[in-house]
Short mmCIF file of C-alpha atoms and ligand atoms in Angstrom, two decimals:
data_model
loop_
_atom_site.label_atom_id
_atom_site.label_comp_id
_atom_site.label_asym_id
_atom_site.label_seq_id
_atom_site.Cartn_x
_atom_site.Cartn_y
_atom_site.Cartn_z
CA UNK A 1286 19.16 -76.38 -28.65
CA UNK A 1287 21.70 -74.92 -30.63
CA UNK A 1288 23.74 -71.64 -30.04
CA UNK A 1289 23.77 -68.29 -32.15
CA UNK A 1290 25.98 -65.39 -32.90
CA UNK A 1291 24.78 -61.91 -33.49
CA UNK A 1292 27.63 -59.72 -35.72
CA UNK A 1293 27.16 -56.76 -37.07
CA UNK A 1294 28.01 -56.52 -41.50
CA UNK A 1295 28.65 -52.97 -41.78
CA UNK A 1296 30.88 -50.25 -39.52
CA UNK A 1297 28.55 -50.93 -36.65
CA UNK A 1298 25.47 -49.78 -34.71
CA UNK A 1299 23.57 -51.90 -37.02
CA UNK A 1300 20.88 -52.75 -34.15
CA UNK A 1301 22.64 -55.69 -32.96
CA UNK A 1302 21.87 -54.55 -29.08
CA UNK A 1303 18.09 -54.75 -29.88
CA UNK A 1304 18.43 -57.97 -31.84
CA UNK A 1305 20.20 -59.40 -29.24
CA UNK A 1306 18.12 -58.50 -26.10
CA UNK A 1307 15.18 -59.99 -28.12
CA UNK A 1308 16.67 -63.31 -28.66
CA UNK A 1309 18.28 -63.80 -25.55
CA UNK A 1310 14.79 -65.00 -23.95
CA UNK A 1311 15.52 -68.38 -25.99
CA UNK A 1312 19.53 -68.18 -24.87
CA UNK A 1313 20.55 -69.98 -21.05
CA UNK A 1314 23.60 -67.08 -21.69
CA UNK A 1315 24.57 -63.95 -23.55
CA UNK A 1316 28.65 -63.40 -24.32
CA UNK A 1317 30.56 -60.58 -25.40
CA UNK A 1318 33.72 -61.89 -26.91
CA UNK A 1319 35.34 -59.00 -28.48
CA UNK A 1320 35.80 -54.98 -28.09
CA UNK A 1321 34.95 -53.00 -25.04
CA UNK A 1322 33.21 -49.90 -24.53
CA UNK A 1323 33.56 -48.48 -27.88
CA UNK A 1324 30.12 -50.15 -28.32
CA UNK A 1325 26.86 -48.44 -27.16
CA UNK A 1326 23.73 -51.00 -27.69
CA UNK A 1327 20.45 -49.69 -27.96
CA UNK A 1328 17.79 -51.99 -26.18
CA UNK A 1329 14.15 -50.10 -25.97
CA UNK A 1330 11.87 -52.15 -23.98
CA UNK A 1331 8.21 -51.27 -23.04
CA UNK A 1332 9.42 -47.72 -24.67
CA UNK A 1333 12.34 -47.07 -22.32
CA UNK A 1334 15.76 -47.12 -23.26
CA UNK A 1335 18.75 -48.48 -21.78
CA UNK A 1336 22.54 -48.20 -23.67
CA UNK A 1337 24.80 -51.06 -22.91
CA UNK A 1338 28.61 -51.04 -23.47
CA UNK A 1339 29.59 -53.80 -21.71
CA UNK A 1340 27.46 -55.89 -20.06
CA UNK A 1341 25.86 -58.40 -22.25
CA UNK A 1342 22.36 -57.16 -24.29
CA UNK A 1343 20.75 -59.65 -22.42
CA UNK A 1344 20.53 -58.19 -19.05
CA UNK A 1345 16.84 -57.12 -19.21
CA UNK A 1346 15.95 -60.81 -18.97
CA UNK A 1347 16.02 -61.83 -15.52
CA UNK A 1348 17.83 -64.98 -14.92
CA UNK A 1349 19.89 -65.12 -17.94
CA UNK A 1350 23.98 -65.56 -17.32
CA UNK A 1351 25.88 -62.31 -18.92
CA UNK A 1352 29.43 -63.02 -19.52
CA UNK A 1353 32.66 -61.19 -20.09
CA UNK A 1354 34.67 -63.03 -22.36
CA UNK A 1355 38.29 -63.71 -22.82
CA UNK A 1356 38.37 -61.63 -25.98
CA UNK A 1357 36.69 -58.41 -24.49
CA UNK A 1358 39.06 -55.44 -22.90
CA UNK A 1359 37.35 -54.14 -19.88
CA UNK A 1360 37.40 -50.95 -18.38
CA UNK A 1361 36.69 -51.84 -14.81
CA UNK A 1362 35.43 -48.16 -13.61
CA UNK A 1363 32.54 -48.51 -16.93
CA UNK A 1364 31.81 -51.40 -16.02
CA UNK A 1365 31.43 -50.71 -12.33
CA UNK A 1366 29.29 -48.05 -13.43
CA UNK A 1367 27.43 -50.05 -15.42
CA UNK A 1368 26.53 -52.43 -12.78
CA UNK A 1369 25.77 -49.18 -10.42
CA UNK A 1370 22.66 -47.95 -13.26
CA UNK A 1371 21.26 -51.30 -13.76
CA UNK A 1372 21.24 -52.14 -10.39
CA UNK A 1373 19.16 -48.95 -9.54
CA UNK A 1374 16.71 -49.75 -12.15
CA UNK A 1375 16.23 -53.38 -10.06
CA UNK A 1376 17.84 -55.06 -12.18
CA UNK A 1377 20.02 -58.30 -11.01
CA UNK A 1378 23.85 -57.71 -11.65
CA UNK A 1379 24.55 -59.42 -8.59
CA UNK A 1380 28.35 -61.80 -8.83
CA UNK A 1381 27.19 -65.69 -10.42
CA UNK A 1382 24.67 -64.13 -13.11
CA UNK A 1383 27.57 -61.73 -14.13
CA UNK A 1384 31.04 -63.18 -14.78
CA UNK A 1385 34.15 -62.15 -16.25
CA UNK A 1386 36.91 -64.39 -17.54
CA UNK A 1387 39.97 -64.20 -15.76
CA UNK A 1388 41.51 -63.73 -19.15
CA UNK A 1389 39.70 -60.87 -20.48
CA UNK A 1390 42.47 -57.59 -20.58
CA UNK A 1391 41.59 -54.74 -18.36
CA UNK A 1392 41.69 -50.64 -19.99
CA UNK A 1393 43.79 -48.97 -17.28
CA UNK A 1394 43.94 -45.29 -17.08
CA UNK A 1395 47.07 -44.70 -19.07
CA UNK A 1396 45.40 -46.74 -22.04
CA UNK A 1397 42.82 -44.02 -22.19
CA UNK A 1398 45.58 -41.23 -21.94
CA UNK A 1399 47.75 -43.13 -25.11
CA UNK A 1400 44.43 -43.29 -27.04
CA UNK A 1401 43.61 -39.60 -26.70
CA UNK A 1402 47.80 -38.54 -27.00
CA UNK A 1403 48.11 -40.82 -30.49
CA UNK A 1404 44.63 -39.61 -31.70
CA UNK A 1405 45.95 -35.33 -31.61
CA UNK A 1406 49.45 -36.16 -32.64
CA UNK A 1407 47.88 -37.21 -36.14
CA UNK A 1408 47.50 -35.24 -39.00
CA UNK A 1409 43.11 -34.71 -40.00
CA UNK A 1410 43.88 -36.99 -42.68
CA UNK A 1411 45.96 -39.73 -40.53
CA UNK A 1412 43.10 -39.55 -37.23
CA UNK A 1413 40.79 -42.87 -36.79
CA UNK A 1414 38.44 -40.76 -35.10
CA UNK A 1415 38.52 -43.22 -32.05
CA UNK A 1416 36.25 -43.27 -29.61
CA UNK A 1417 39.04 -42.28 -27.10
CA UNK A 1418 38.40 -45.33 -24.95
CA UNK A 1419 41.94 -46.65 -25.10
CA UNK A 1420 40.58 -49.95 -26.78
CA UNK A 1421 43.84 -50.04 -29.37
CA UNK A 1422 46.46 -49.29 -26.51
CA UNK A 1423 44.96 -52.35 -24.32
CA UNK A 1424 45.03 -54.21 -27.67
CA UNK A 1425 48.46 -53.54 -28.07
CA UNK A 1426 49.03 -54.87 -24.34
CA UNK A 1427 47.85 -57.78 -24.61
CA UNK A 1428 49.86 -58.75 -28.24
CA UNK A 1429 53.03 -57.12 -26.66
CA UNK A 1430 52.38 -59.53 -23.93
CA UNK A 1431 52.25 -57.02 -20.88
CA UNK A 1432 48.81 -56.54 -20.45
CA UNK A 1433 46.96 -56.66 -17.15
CA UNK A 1434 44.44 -59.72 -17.07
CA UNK A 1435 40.86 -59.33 -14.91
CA UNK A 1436 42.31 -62.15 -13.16
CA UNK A 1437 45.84 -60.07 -11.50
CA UNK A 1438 43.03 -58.15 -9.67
CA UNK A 1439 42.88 -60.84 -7.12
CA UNK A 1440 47.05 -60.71 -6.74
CA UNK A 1441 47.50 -56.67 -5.79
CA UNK A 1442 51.33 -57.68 -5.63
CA UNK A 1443 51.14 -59.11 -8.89
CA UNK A 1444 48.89 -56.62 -10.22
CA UNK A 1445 51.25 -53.53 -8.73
CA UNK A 1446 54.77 -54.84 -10.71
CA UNK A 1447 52.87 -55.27 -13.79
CA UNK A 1448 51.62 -52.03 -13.43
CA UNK A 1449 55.40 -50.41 -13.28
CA UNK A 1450 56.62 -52.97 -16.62
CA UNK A 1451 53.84 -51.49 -18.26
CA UNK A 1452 54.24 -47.45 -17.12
CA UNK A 1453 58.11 -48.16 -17.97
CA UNK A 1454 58.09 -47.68 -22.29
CA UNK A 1455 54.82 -45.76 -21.70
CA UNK A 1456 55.98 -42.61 -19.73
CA UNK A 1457 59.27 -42.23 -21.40
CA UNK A 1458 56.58 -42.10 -25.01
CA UNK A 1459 54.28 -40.00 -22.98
CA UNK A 1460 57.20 -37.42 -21.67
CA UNK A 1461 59.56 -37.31 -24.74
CA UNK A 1462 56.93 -38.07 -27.79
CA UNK A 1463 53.52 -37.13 -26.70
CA UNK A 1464 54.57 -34.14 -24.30
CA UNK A 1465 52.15 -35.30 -21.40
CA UNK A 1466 52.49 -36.10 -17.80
CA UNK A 1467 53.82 -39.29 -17.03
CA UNK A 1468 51.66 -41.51 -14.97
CA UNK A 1469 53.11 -42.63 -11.68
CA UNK A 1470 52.49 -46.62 -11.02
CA UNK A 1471 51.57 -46.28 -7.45
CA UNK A 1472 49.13 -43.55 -8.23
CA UNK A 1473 47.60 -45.44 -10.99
CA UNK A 1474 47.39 -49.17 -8.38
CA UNK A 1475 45.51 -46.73 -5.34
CA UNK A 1476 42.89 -45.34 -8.42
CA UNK A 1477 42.51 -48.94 -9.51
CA UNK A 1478 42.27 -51.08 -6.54
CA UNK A 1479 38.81 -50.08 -5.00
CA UNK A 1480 37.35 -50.93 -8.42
CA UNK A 1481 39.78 -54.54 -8.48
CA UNK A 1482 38.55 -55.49 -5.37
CA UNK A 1483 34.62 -55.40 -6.51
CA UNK A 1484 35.61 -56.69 -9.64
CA UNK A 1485 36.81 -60.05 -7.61
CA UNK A 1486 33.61 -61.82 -6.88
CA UNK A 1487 33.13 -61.18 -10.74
CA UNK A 1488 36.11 -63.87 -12.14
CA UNK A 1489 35.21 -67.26 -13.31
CA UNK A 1490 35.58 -69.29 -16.02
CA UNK A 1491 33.38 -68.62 -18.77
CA UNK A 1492 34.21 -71.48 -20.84
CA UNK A 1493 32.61 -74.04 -18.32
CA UNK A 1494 29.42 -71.99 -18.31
CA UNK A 1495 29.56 -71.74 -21.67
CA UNK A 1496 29.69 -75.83 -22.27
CA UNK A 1497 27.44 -76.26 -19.43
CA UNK A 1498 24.27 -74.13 -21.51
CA UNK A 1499 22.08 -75.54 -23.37
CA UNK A 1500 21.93 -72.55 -25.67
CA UNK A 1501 24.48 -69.43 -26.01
CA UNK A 1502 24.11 -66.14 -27.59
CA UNK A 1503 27.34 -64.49 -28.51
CA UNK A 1504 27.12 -61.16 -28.82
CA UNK A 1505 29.60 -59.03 -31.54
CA UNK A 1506 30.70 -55.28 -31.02
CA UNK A 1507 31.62 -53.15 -33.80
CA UNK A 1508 30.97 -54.56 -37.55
CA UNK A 1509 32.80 -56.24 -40.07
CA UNK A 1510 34.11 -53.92 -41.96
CA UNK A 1511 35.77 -52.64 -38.66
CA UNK A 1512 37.69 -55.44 -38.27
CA UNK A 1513 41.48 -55.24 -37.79
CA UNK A 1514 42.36 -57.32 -40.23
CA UNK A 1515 39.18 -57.26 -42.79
CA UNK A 1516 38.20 -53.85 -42.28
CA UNK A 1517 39.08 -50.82 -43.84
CA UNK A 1518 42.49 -50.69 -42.29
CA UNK A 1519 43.48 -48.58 -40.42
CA UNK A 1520 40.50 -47.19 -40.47
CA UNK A 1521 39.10 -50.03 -38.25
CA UNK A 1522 39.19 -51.03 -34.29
CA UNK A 1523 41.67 -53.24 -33.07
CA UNK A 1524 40.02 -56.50 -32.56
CA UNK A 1525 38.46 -59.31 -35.06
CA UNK A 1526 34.83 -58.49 -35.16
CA UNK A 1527 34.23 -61.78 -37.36
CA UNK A 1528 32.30 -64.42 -36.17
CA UNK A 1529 35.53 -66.71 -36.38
CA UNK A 1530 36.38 -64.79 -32.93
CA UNK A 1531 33.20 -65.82 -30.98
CA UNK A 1532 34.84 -68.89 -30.02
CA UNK A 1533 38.26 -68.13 -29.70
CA UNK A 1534 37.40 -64.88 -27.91
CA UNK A 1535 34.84 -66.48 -25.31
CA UNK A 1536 36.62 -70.00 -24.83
CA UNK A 1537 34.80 -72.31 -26.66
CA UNK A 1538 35.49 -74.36 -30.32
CA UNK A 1539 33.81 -73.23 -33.45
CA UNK A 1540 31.93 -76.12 -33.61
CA UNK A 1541 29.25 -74.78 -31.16
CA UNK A 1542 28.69 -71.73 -33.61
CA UNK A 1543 25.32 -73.54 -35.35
CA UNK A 1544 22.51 -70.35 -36.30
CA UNK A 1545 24.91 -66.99 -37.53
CA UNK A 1546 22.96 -63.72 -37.58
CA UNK A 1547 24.14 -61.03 -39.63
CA UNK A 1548 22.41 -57.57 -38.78
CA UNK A 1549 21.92 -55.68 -41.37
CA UNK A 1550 20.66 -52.21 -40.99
CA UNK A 1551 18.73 -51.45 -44.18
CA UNK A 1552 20.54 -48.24 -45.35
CA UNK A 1553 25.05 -48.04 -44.13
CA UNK A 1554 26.25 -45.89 -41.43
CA UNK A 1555 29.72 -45.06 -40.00
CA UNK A 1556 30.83 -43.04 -37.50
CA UNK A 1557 34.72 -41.59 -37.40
CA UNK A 1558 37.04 -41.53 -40.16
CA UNK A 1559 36.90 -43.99 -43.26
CA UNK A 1560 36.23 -44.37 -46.53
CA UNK A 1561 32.77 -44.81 -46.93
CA UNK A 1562 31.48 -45.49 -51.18
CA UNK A 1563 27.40 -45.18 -50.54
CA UNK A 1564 27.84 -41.94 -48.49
CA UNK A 1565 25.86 -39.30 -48.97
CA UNK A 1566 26.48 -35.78 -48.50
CA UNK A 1567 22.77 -34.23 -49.61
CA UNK A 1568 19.26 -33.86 -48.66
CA UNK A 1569 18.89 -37.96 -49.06
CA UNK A 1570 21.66 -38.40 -46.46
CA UNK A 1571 20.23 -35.85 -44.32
CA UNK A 1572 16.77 -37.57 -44.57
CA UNK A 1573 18.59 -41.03 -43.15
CA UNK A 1574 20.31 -39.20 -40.40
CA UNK A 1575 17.55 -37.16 -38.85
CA UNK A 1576 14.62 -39.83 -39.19
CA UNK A 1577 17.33 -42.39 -38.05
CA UNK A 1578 18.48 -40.55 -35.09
CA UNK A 1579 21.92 -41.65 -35.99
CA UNK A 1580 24.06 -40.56 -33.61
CA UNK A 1581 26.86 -42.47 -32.00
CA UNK A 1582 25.32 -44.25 -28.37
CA UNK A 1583 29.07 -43.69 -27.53
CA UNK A 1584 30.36 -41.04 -27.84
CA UNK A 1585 27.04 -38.37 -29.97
CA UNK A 1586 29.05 -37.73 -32.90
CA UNK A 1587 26.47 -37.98 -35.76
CA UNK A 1588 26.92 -40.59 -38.07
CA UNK A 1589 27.70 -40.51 -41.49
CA UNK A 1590 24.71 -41.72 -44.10
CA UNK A 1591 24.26 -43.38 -47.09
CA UNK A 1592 22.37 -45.99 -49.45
CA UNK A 1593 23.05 -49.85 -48.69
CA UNK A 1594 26.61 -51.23 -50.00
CA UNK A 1595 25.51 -55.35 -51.45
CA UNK A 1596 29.20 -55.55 -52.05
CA UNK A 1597 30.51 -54.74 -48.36
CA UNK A 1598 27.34 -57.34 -47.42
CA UNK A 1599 28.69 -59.88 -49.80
CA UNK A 1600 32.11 -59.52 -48.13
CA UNK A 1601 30.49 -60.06 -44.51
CA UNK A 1602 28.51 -62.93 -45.91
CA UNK A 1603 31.92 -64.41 -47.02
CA UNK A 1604 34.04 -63.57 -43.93
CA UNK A 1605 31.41 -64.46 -41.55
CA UNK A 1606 28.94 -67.33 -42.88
CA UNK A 1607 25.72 -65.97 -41.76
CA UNK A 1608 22.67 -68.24 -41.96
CA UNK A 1609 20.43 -65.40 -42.05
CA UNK A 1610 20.05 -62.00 -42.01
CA UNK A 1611 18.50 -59.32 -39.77
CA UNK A 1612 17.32 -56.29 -41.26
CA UNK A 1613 16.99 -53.23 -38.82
CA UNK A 1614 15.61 -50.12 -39.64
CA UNK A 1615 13.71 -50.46 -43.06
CA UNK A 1616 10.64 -48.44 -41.02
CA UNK A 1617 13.50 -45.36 -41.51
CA UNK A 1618 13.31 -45.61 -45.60
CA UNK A 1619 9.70 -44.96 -45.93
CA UNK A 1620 9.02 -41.50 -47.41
CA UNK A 1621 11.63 -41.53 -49.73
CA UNK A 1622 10.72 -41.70 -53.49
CA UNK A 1623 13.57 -44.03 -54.66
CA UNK A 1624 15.94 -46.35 -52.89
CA UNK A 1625 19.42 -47.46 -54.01
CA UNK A 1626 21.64 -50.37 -53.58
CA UNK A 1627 25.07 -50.57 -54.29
CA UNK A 1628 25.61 -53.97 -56.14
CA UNK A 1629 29.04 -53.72 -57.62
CA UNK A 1630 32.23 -51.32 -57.64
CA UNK A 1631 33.93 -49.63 -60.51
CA UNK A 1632 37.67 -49.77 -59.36
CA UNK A 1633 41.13 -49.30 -61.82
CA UNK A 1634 38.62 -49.48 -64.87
CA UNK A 1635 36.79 -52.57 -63.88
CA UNK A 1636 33.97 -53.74 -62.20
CA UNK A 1637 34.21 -56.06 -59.11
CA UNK A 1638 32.09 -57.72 -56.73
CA UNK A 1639 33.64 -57.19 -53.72
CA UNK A 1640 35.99 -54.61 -52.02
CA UNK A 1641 39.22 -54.22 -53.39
CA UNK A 1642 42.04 -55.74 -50.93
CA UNK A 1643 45.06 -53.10 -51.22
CA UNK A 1644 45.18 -50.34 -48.05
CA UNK A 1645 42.57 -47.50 -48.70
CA UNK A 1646 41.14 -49.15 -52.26
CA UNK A 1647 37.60 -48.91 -50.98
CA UNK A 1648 38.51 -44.53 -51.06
CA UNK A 1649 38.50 -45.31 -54.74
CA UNK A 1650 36.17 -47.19 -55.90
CA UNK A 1651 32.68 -45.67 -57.81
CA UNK A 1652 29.49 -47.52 -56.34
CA UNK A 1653 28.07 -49.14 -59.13
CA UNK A 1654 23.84 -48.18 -58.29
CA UNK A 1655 20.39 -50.33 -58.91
CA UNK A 1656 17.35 -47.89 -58.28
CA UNK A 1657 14.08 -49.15 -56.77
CA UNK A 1658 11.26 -47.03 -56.25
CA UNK A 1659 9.93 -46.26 -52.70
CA UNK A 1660 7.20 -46.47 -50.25
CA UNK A 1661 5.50 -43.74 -48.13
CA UNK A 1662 3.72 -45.83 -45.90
CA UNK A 1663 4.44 -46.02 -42.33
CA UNK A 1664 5.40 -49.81 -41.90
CA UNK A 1665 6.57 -49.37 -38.05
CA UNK A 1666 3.42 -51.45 -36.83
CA UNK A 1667 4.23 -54.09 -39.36
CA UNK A 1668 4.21 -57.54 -37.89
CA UNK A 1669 4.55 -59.88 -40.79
CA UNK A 1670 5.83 -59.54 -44.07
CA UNK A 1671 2.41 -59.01 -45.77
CA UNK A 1672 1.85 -56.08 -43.73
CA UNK A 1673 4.38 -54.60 -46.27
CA UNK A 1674 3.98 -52.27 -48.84
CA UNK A 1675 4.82 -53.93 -52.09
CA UNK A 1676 7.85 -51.68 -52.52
CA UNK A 1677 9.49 -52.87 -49.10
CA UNK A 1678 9.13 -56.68 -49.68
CA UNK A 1679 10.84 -55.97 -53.48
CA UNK A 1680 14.22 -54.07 -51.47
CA UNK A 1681 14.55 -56.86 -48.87
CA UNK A 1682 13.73 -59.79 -51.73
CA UNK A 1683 16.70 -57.96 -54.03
CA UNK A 1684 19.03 -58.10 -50.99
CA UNK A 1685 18.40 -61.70 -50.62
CA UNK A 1686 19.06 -62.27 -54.42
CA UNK A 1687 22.27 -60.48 -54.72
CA UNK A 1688 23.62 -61.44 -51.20
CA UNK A 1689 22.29 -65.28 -51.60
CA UNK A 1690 21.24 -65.23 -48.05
CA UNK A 1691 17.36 -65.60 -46.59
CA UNK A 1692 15.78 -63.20 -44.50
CA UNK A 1693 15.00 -64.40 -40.77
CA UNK A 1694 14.23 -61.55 -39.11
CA UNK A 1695 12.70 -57.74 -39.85
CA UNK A 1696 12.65 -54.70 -37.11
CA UNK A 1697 10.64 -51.77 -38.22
CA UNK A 1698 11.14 -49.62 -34.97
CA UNK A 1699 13.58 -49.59 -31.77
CA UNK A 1700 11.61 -51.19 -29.06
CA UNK A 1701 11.56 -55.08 -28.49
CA UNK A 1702 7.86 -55.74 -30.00
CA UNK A 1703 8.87 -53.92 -33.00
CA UNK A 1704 9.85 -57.02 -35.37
CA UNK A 1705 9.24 -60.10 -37.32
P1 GDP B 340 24.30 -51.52 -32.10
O1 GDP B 340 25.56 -50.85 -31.70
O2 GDP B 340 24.46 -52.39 -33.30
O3 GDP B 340 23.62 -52.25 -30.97
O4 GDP B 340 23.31 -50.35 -32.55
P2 GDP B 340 23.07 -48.94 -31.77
O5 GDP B 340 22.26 -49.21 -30.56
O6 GDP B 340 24.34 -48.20 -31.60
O7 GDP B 340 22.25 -48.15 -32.86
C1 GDP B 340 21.04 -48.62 -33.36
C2 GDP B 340 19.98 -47.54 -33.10
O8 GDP B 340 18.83 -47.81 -33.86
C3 GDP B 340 19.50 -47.51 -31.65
O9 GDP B 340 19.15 -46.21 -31.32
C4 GDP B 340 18.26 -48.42 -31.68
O10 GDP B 340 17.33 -48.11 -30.66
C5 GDP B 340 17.71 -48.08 -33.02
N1 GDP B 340 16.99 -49.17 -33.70
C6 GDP B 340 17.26 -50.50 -33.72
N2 GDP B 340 16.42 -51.14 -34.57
C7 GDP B 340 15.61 -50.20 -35.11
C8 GDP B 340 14.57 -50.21 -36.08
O11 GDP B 340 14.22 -51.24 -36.65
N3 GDP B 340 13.99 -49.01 -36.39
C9 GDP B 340 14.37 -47.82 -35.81
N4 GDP B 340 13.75 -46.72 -36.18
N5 GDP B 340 15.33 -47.79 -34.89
C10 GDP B 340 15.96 -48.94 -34.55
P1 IMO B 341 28.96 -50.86 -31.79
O1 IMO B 341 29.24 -52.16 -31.08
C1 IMO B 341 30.40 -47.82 -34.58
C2 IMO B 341 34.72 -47.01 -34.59
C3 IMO B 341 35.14 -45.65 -34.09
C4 IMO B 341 36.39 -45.43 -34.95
C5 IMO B 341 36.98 -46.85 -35.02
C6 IMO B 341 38.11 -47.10 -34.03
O2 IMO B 341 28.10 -49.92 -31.05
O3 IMO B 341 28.51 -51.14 -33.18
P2 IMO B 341 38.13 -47.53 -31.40
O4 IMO B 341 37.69 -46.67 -30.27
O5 IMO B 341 37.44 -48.85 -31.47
O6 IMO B 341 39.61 -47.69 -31.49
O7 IMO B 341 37.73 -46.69 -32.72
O8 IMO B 341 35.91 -47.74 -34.78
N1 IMO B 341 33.86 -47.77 -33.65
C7 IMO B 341 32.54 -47.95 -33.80
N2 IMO B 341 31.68 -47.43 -34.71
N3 IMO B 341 29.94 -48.66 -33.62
C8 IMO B 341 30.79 -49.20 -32.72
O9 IMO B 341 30.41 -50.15 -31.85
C9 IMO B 341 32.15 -48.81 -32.76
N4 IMO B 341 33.23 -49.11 -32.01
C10 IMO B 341 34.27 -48.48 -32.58
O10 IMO B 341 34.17 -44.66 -34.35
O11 IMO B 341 36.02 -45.07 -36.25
MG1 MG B 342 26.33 -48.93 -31.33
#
């Protein structure tokens, strides 16, 4: 059986959670190989709700393996917590069924404080909007080659002196640059060792169960155009979000990426700061918001709206290979009269194809619009494409045209059974 990758093509929460928990019933394990708990995934099964952030979509299917991977940055008190809510509902979270590489970079408390100390010392313009989790500081860690690893938690000696190294730049930034308190490192080891030591039983090595399955779902945080270094930098998160990263960032080769599933929610959102071409700031936006409920599973903030951009999909198809697409949400369109699609930019007087490359071109460029009429129906019992109105089956057909890739799966609704 061959293994798939779930990514998301926009700026995120494209429904990749849902997607995800419904495939992993085919998958032996799920993998998260990049980000932390920025994301939020949505599963709704048998009409209740459950938001991941870190633990693997795939949870709600007993037996399946849910791994940490190498490329993740964990925040061990979420993740504790995590554990604590699932295992309340009954489900299994138990050490062996959940594992975390002992490579994957831990959030420690005075990431969270940098995070939140960068994010008010910037002008409105210059602010990311982060979702204050201190995923960029841990990033920063790990490149600067003083990050703590999941697997120090087992050496508390270890663990304590990398703890000072680190607090050593960081307090003299927090004291003279950021006016906050410095953190002391013994104070931050006593808050963080009760969590290390239940982490412990958590540490293996993903890569072996990884080549051991017969079939592996990795699962992407964020979207594409979040990417650090494809994104709309700087307005982006601080790890690759491109499929490319699903095997360096869980510990396997790219030759066991085989079926690539782009999830595509049928209209864009974005939440925090950006540039954002399709938005839209009237009653249509509005419309997409409410009857989308688009609000960040993070952190509430509402998300910004706006018609579906071919040209940032045509840039994920590029970056990311996808062998089919995923298309969430298209039960959220119906009721309005006309739908657009963005097929191609106006930018410095001519029109391109796909986002300009130069920092903050995608702030100037005009979406270039084709209109489509609408559909009023309510399509969120549909269970096959001919259970479409006319109108819906032209969109998604158009999407396939201009993006070049085939349609493999359609969710009209948020629970499990909703889809095709
Ligand atoms: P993710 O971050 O990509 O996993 O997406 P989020 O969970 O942050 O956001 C997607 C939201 O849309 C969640 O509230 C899902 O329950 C919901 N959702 C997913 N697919 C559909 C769909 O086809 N229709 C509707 N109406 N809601 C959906
Ligand atoms: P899922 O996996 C949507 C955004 C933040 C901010 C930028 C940087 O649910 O799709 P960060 O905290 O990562 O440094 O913030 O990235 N962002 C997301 N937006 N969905 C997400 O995840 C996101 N994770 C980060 O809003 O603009
Ligand atoms: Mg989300």
């Amino acid at each position: 059986m061959s293994n798939m990758v779930v990514f998301g093509s926009q700026w995120g929460d494209e429904g990749k959670g849902k997607v995800v928990d419904m495939l992993a019933e085919k998958a032996d394990a799920i993998v998260r190989f990049q980000g932390g708990n920025n994301a939020g995934h949505t599963l709704v099964v048998d009409g209740e709700q459950c938001i991941l952030h870190l633990i693997p979509s795939g949870i709600l299917h007993p037996g399946k393996k849910c791994l940490i991977g190498n490329g993740v940055v964990l925040d061990p008190f979420v993740f504790c917590e995590e554990l604590d809510k699932l295992a309340a509902k009954g489900v299994d979270v138990s050490a062996g069924r959940v594992m975390i590489s002992k490579k994957t970079h831990i959030i420690m408390p005075y990431h969270r404080l940098m995070d939140s100390a960068r994010e008010s010392s910037r002008s409105d313009d210059g602010r990311i909007g982060t979702t204050g989790r201190g995923i960029g500081p841990c990033y920063e860690d790990k490149m600067h080659r003083c990050g703590i690893r999941a697997g120090d938690f087992a050496d508390p000696d270890l663990l304590k002196e990398k703890i000072v190294i680190a607090l050593e730049e960081k307090n003299v930034l927090f004291k003279h640059l950021y006016g906050a308190e410095p953190m002391d490192a013994q104070a931050v080891f006593d808050e963080v060792m009760p969590v290390a030591e239940r982490l412990v039983p958590y540490l293996g090595d993903v890569s072996t169960v990884i080549q051991e399955a017969d079939c592996v779902l990795f699962e992407g945080a964020q979207g594409t155009h979040l990417d650090i270094d494809h994104g709309t930098y700087p307005f982006v998160t601080s790890s690759n979000t491109v499929t490319a990263n699903a095997a360096s960032g869980s510990g396997c080769s790219p030759r066991e990426l085989d079926r690539i599933i782009a999830i595509v929610k049928a209209y864009t959102t974005r939440v925090g700061s950006g540039p954002f071409p399709t938005e839209l700031l009237d009653a249509d936006g509005e419309y997409l918001q409410t009857n989308g409920h688009e609000f960040g599973a993070t952190t509430g903030r509402k998300r910004r709206c706006g018609w579906l951009d071919l040209v940032v999909l045509k840039e994920s198809a590029r970056l990311n290979g996808p062998t089919e697409l995923a298309i969430t949400k298209l039960d959220v369109l119906s009721g309005m009269k006309e739908v657009k699609l963005c097929v191609a930019y106006e930018y410095n007087g001519e029109t391109i194809a796909y986002p300009p490359q130069e920092q903050n071109g995608m702030a100037h460029v005009t979406p270039v619009f084709e209109t489509l009429p609408g559909w009023d129906e309510d399509i969120s019992g549909a269970r096959g494409w001919d259970d479409l109105p006319e109108n819906a089956v032209k969109y998604l057909r158009r999407i396939e045209e201009i993006t070049g890739v085939k349609i493999g799966i359609v969710s009209v609704g948020p629970d499990r059974v909703q889809t095709f």
